[in-house]
Structure formats: C-alpha cells, structure tokens
C-alpha atoms as a printed R data frame, in Angstrom:
   type eleno elety resid chain resno       x       y       z
1  ATOM     1    CA   MET     A     1   0.000   0.000   0.000
2  ATOM     2    CA   ILE     A     2   1.030   3.624   0.189
3  ATOM     3    CA   ASP     A     3   3.600   4.498   2.829
4  ATOM     4    CA   ASP     A     4   4.035   8.240   2.321
5  ATOM     5    CA   GLN     A     5   1.509  10.622   3.844
6  ATOM     6    CA   ASP     A     6   1.250  12.739   0.679
7  ATOM     7    CA   GLY     A     7   0.314   9.678  -1.357
8  ATOM     8    CA   ILE     A     8  -2.270   8.653   1.209
9  ATOM     9    CA   ALA     A     9  -3.779  12.138   1.184
10 ATOM    10    CA   VAL     A    10  -4.029  12.140  -2.614
11 ATOM    11    CA   VAL     A    11  -5.743   8.755  -2.707
12 ATOM    12    CA   LEU     A    12  -8.134   9.633   0.112
13 ATOM    13    CA   ASN     A    13  -9.079  12.927  -1.549
14 ATOM    14    CA   ARG     A    14  -9.810  11.139  -4.811
15 ATOM    15    CA   LEU     A    15 -11.888   8.497  -3.043
16 ATOM    16    CA   ARG     A    16 -13.816  11.143  -1.094
17 ATOM    17    CA   ARG     A    17 -14.512  13.001  -4.332
18 ATOM    18    CA   ALA     A    18 -15.760   9.786  -5.933
19 ATOM    19    CA   HIS     A    19 -17.917   9.107  -2.860
20 ATOM    20    CA   GLY     A    20 -19.545  12.525  -3.171
21 ATOM    21    CA   GLN     A    21 -20.016  12.136  -6.907
22 ATOM    22    CA   LEU     A    22 -21.611   8.715  -6.437
23 ATOM    23    CA   ALA     A    23 -24.017  10.171  -3.884
24 ATOM    24    CA   GLY     A    24 -24.856  12.776  -6.507
25 ATOM    25    CA   VAL     A    25 -25.547  10.076  -9.101
26 ATOM    26    CA   ILE     A    26 -27.889   8.281  -6.706
27 ATOM    27    CA   ALA     A    27 -29.735  11.530  -5.969
28 ATOM    28    CA   MET     A    28 -29.977  12.300  -9.684
29 ATOM    29    CA   ILE     A    29 -31.519   8.902 -10.423
30 ATOM    30    CA   GLU     A    30 -33.953   9.236  -7.518
31 ATOM    31    CA   ALA     A    31 -34.955  12.682  -8.810
32 ATOM    32    CA   GLY     A    32 -35.523  11.321 -12.306
33 ATOM    33    CA   ARG     A    33 -32.821  13.443 -13.921
34 ATOM    34    CA   ASP     A    34 -31.958  13.181 -17.582
35 ATOM    35    CA   CYS     A    35 -29.968  10.108 -18.636
36 ATOM    36    CA   LYS     A    36 -27.205  12.234 -20.209
37 ATOM    37    CA   ASP     A    37 -26.619  14.096 -16.943
38 ATOM    38    CA   VAL     A    38 -26.560  10.861 -14.930
39 ATOM    39    CA   VAL     A    39 -24.113   9.160 -17.301
40 ATOM    40    CA   THR     A    40 -21.840  12.226 -17.338
41 ATOM    41    CA   GLN     A    41 -21.692  12.240 -13.551
42 ATOM    42    CA   LEU     A    42 -21.199   8.467 -13.437
43 ATOM    43    CA   ALA     A    43 -18.231   8.819 -15.812
44 ATOM    44    CA   ALA     A    44 -16.706  11.346 -13.395
45 ATOM    45    CA   VAL     A    45 -17.062   8.816 -10.560
46 ATOM    46    CA   SER     A    46 -15.354   6.185 -12.676
47 ATOM    47    CA   ARG     A    47 -12.436   8.503 -13.496
48 ATOM    48    CA   ALA     A    48 -11.960   9.431  -9.838
49 ATOM    49    CA   LEU     A    49 -11.845   5.754  -8.845
50 ATOM    50    CA   ASP     A    50  -9.445   4.941 -11.694
51 ATOM    51    CA   ARG     A    51  -7.094   7.731 -10.635
52 ATOM    52    CA   ALA     A    52  -7.077   6.523  -7.039
53 ATOM    53    CA   GLY     A    53  -6.353   2.979  -8.209
54 ATOM    54    CA   PHE     A    54  -3.579   4.084 -10.548
55 ATOM    55    CA   LYS     A    55  -1.966   6.067  -7.722
56 ATOM    56    CA   ILE     A    56  -1.977   2.962  -5.530
57 ATOM    57    CA   VAL     A    57  -0.528   0.787  -8.324
58 ATOM    58    CA   ALA     A    58   2.101   3.399  -9.239
59 ATOM    59    CA   THR     A    59   3.241   3.563  -5.632
60 ATOM    60    CA   GLY     A    60   3.410  -0.230  -5.492
61 ATOM    61    CA   MET     A    61   5.568  -0.260  -8.615
62 ATOM    62    CA   ARG     A    62   7.900   2.344  -7.125
63 ATOM    63    CA   GLN     A    63   8.198   0.374  -3.899
64 ATOM    64    CA   CYS     A    64   8.797  -2.835  -5.845
65 ATOM    65    CA   MET     A    65  11.525  -1.263  -7.941
66 ATOM    66    CA   THR     A    66  13.293   0.333  -4.979
67 ATOM    67    CA   GLY     A    67  12.982  -2.746  -2.789
68 ATOM    68    CA   GLU     A    68  11.035  -0.921  -0.076
69 ATOM    69    CA   HIS     A    69   9.092  -3.245   2.197
70 ATOM    70    CA   ARG     A    70   6.202  -2.510   4.495
71 ATOM    71    CA   ASP     A    71   5.629  -4.581   7.609
72 ATOM    72    CA   GLY     A    72   8.268  -7.064   6.465
73 ATOM    73    CA   LYS     A    73   6.205  -8.118   3.455
74 ATOM    74    CA   PRO     A    74   8.023  -8.694   0.169
75 ATOM    75    CA   PRO     A    75   7.322  -6.215  -2.625
76 ATOM    76    CA   LEU     A    76   4.791  -7.130  -5.287
77 ATOM    77    CA   SER     A    77   6.103  -9.206  -8.150
78 ATOM    78    CA   GLU     A    78   6.007  -7.905 -11.702
79 ATOM    79    CA   THR     A    79   3.148 -10.321 -12.443
80 ATOM    80    CA   GLU     A    80   1.145  -9.084  -9.455
81 ATOM    81    CA   LEU     A    81   1.679  -5.457 -10.485
82 ATOM    82    CA   GLU     A    82   0.666  -6.273 -14.046
83 ATOM    83    CA   ARG     A    83  -2.549  -7.909 -12.828
84 ATOM    84    CA   LEU     A    84  -3.379  -4.938 -10.644
85 ATOM    85    CA   PHE     A    85  -2.695  -2.503 -13.455
86 ATOM    86    CA   LEU     A    86  -4.798  -4.482 -15.934
87 ATOM    87    CA   ALA     A    87  -7.632  -4.736 -13.440
88 ATOM    88    CA   LEU     A    88  -7.915  -0.958 -13.682
89 ATOM    89    CA   ALA     A    89  -7.607  -0.797 -17.467
C-alpha cells in the first residue's frame, strides 16, 4: 500500500470526491434526472476511482523497484503489479 503521507492524502481525496459524486448520481436517479446528466456524472465517478487505483498501483511499482518493504512483506512481483494494473484498465 502507500507508505508516504502525501500519497495517502491524494488517494483519500480522490476516493472522497468519488464518494460525493456517487451520492450525486444516486440523488440524480432518484430525482428522475436526464440520462445524459446521470451518465456524465457516473463517468466522473469512474475517473476518480481509476485515478485513485492508478496512484496505488504506481506507488506499489515504485516500492517494488526500490525494494522498499512494508511490515516485512516482500514487494509485489512484476506479475502481481501487471494484474493490478490491468484490473484498472
């Protein structure tokens, strides 16, 4: 996971933004808003989640390449990083 406080703050901000946007999507659907508006907002939620995920994966790749370990756990293998990255693609 992310060890540096700046990285954690970035990910948390992105996830909080996505949380708020998702609440907005739910409210829009409940209010019967136009499909175009709902889909536009839903796309914004998706982008926010993707960016948070990419930040986590990028940090994992950096830690793997530099040999940094957290809690004595070995860094992610190249295959594991590839799977994580592709899961977001």
